[in-house]
Short mmCIF file of C-alpha atoms in Angstrom, two decimals:
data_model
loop_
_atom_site.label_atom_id
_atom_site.label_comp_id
_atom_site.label_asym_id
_atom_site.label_seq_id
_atom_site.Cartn_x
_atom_site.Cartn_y
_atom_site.Cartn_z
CA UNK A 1 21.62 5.56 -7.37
CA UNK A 2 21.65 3.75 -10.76
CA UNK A 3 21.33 0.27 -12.25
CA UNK A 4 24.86 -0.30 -12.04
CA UNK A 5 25.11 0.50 -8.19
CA UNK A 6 21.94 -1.91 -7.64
CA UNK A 7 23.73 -4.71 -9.39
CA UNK A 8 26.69 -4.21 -7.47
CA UNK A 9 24.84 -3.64 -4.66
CA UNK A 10 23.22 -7.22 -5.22
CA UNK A 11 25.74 -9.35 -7.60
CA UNK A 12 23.91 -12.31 -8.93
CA UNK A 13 20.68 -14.02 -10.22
CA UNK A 14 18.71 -16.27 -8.87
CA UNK A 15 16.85 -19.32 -9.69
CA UNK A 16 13.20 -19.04 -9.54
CA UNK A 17 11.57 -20.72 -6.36
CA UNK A 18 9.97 -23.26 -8.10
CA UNK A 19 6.10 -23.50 -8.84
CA UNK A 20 4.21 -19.80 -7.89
CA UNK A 21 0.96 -20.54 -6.20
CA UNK A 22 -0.33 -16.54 -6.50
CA UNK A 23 -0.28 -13.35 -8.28
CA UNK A 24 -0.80 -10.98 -5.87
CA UNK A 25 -0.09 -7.30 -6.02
CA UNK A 26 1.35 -5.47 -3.46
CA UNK A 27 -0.17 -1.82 -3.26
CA UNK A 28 1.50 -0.19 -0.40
CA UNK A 29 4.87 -1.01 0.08
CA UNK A 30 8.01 1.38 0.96
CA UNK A 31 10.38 -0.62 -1.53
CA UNK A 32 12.12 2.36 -2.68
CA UNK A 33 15.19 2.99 -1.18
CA UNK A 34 16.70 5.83 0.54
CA UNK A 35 13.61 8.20 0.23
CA UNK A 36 11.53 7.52 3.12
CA UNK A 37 11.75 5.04 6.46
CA UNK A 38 11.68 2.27 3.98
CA UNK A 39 14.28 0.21 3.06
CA UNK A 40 17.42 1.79 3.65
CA UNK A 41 19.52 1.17 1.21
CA UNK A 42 19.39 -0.71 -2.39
CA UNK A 43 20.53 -3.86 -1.31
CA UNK A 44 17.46 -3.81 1.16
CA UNK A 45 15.29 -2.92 -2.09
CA UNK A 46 16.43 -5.69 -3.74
CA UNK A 47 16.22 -8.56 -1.11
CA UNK A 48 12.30 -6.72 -0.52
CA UNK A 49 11.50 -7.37 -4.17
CA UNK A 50 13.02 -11.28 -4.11
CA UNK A 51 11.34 -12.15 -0.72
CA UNK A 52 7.99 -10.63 -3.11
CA UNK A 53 8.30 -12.65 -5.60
CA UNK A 54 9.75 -15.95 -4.64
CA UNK A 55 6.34 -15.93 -2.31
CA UNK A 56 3.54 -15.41 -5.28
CA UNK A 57 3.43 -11.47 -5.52
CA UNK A 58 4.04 -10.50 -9.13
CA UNK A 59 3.26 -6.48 -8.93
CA UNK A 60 3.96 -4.10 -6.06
CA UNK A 61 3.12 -0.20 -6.14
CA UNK A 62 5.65 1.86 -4.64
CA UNK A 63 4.02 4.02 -2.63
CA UNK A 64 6.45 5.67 -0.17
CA UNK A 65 5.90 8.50 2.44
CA UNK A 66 4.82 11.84 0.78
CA UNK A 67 3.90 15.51 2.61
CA UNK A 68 4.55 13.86 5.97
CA UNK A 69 5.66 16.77 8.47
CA UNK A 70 8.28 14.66 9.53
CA UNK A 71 10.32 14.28 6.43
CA UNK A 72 13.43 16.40 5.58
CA UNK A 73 13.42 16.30 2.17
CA UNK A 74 10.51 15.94 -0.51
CA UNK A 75 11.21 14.01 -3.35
CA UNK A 76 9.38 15.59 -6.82
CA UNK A 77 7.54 13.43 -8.31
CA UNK A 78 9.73 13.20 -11.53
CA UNK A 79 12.37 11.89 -8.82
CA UNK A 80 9.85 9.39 -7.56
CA UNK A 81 9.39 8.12 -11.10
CA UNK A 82 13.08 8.15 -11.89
CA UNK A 83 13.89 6.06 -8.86
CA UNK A 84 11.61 3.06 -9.83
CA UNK A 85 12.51 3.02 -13.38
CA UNK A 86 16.00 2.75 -12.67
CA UNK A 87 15.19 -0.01 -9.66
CA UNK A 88 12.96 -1.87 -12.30
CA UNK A 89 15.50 -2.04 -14.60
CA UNK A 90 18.15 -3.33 -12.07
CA UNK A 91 15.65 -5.98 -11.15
CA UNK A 92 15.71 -7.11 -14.26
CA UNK A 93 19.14 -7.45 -14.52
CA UNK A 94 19.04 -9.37 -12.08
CA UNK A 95 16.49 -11.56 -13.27
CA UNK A 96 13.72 -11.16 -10.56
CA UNK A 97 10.52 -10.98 -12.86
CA UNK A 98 8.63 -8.60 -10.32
CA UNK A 99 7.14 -5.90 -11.99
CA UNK A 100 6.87 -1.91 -10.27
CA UNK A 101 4.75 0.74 -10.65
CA UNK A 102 4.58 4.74 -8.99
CA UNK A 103 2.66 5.66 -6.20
CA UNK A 104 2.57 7.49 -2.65
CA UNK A 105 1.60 7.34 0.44
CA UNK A 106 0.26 10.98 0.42
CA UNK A 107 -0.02 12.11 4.42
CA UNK A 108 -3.60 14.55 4.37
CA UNK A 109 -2.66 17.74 5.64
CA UNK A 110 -3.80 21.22 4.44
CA UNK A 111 -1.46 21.46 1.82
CA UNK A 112 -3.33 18.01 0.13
CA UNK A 113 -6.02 20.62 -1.47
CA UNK A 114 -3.42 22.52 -3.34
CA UNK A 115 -1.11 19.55 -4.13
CA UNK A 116 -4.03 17.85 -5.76
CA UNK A 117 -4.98 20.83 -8.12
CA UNK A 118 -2.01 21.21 -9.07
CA UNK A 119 -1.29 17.42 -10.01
CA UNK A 120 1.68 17.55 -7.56
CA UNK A 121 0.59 13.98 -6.36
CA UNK A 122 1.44 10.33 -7.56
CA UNK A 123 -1.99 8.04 -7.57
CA UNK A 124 -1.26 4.37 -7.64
CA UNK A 125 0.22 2.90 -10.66
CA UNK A 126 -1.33 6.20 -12.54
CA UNK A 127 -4.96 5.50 -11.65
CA UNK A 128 -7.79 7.59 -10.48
CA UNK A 129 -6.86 5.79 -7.02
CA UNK A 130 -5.04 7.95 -4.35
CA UNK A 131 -3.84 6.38 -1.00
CA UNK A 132 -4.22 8.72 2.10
CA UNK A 133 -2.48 8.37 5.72
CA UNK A 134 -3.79 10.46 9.06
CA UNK A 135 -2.15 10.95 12.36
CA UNK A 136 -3.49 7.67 14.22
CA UNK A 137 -5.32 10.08 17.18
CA UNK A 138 -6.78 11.93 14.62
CA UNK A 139 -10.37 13.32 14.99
CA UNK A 140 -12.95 11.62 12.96
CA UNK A 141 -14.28 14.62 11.55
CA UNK A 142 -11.07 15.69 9.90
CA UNK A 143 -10.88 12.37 8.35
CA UNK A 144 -14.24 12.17 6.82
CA UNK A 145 -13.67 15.96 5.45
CA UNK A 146 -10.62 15.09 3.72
CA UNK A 147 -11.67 11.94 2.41
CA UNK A 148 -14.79 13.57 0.89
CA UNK A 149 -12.87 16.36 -0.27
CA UNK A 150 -10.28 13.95 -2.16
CA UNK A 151 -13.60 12.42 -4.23
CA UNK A 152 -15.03 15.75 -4.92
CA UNK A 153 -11.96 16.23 -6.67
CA UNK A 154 -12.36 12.98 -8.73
CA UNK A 155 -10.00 10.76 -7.19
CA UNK A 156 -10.85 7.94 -5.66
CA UNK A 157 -9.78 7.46 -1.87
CA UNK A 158 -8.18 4.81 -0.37
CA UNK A 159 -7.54 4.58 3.47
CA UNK A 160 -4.30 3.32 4.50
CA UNK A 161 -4.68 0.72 7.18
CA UNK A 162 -7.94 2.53 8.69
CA UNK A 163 -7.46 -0.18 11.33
CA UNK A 164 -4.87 1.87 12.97
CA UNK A 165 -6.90 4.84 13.31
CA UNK A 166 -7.85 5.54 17.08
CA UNK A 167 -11.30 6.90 15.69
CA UNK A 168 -12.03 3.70 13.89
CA UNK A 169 -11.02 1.40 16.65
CA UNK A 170 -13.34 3.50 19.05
CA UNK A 171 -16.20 3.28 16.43
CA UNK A 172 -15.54 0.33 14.13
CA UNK A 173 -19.01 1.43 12.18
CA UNK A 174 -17.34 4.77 10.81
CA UNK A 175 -15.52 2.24 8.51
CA UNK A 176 -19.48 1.06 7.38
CA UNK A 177 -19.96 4.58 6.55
CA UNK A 178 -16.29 5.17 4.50
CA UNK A 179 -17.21 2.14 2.50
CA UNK A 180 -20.88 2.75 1.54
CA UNK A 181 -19.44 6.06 0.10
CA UNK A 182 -17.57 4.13 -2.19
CA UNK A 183 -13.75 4.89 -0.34
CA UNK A 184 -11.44 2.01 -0.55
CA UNK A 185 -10.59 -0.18 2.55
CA UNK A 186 -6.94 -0.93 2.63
CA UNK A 187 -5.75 -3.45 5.30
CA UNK A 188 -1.87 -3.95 6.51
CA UNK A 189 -0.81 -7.77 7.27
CA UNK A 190 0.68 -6.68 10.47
CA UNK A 191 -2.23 -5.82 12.10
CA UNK A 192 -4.16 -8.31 10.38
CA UNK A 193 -1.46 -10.90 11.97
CA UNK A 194 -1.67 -9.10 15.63
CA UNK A 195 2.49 -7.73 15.13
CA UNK A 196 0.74 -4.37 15.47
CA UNK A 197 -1.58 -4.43 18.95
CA UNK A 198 -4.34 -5.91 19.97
CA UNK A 199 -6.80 -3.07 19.31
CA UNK A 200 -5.52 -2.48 15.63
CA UNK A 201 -5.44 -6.56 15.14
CA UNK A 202 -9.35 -6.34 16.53
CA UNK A 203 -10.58 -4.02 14.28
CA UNK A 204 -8.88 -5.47 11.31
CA UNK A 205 -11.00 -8.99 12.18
CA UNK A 206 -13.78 -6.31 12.64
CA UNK A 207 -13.75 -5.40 9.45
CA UNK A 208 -12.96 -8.56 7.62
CA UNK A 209 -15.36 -10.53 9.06
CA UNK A 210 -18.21 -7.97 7.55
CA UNK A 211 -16.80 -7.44 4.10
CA UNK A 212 -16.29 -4.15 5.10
CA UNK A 213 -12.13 -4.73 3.55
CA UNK A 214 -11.39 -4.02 0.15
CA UNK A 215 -7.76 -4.57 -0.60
CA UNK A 216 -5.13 -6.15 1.97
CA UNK A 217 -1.70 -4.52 1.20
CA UNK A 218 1.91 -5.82 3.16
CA UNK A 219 2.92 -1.92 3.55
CA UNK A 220 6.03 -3.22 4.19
CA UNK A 221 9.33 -1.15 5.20
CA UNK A 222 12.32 -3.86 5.21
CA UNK A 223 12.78 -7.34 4.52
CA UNK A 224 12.80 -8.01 8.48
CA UNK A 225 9.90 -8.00 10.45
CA UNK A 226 7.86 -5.36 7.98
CA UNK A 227 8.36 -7.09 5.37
CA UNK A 228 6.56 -7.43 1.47
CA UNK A 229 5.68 -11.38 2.30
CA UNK A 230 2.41 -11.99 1.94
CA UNK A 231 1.92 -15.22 1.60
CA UNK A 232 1.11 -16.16 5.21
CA UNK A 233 -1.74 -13.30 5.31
CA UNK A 234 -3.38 -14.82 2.30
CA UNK A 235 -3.52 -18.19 4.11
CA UNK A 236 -4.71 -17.22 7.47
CA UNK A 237 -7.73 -15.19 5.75
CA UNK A 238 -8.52 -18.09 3.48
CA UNK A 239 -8.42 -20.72 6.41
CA UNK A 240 -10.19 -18.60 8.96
CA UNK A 241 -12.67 -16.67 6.42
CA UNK A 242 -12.85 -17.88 2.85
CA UNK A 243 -9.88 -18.39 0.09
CA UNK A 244 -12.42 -16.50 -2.29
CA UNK A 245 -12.17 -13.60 0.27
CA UNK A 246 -8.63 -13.95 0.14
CA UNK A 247 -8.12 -13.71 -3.75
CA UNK A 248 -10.19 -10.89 -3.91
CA UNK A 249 -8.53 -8.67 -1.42
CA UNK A 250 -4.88 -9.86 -2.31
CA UNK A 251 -5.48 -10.17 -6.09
CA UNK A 252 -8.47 -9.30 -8.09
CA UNK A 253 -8.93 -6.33 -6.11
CA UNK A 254 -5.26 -5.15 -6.08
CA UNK A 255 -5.01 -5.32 -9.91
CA UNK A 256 -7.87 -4.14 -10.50
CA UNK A 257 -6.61 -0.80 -9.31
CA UNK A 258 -3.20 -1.65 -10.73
CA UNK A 259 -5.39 -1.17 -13.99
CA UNK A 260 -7.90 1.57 -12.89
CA UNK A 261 -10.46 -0.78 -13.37
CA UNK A 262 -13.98 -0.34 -10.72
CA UNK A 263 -13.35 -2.91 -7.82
CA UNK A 264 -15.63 -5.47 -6.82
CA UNK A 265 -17.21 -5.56 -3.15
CA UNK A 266 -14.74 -8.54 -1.29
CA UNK A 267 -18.07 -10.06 0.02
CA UNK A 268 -21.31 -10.02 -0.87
#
């Protein structure tokens, strides 16, 4: 696609919504569209980025699917680059101020070693950050292998939605371990917000409730139900835990990594 085809696509500008009460940034998010089972097509891009910003998030990594044995085709990573740039700049012709940034969702399978020596992998937003997916089911030994292999190699790993893990929702406490080794927590605001099961919602309150979260992320994949709105998240933490808590795991912590800068714990 190009810019032209996005403002087709989406023909107009909009107002901004008024007064914006947040700057969040959105870490995990499947905005781009047509490479994974994100949004579909750019219109859906664009109406994900607008329902982003007109509700206080100012920053979102693209981080779409990468290495997953499911997937067809794999996009390079000068492709992955290539399609934000040209979605940023159709954003702003558009006039939505949100601002992207390259990433992936990179799924750990035995090809990860080689990919990462090789510099064959997007970190997010070009930071010493890398975001890792597992199978749900799988074994908690494999996970705690790759993860320590991924810092032995300097990067920095963060867990995508470790609340979904069957190993963590058996044993919460192997998420005390992850985080005492200095791997970053990521939490989804589905599961956070029960739309993904009761045993993933648990563990996410598990977690939460003993600082044991570092970063909660919208890992959206439409502007339907999945969607990069993250507004309501931020509230129900801030009512039901702290609105500290809240800014640090939807913004200082967020950019922070946005600008490869050392996080802070979310509670003390």
């Amino acid at each position: 696609y190009d810019i032209m085809l996005i403002c087709w696509h989406f023909p107009g500008s909009r107002e901004p919504a008024g007064e914006r009460s947040a700057a969040v940034t959105d870490m995990h998010c499947h905005i781009l569209p047509c490479v994974d089972d994100g949004a579909s097509s750019v219109e859906e891009a664009c109406s994900m980025a607008w329902k982003a910003w007109e509700n206080g998030t100012e920053r979102i990594i693209a981080t779409p699917h990468f290495c997953r044995p499911d997937q067809r085709r794999r996009l390079s990573i000068s492709e992955f680059r290539r399609c934000v740039y040209l979605l940023q700049k159709g954003l702003q012709e558009l006039g939505c101020g949100l601002e992207l940034r390259s990433g992936m969702e990179v799924f750990a399978t035995a090809e990860l070693p080689k990919l990462m020596e090789e510099r064959k992998l997007l970190t997010l937003a070009d930071s010493r950050y890398l975001l890792v997916e597992f199978y749900f089911d799988e074994h908690e030994t494999y996970i705690c292998d790759t993860l320590r292999m991924v810092a032995e190699r300097g990067f920095v790993p963060v867990i995508a939605h470790p609340e979904r893990y069957h190993a963590v929702q058996r044993t919460p406490a192997l998420a005390r371990e992850w985080f005492s080794r200095g791997y970053i927590m990521q939490l989804n605001k589905g599961t956070i917000l029960g739309r993904m099961g009761q045993d993933a919602k648990q563990t996410a309150w598990w977690l939460l409730e003993r600082g044991l979260a570092h970063v909660v992320a919208s890992d959206a994949h439409s502007v339907g139900r999945r969607n990069p709105d993250l507004s309501q998240v931020r509230d129900v933490i801030g009512q039901d835990l702290s609105w500290q808590y809240a800014e640090v795991l939807l913004e200082e912590n967020p950019w922070r990594i946005f600008r490869n800068e050392k996080i802070v714990p979310a509670r003390s």
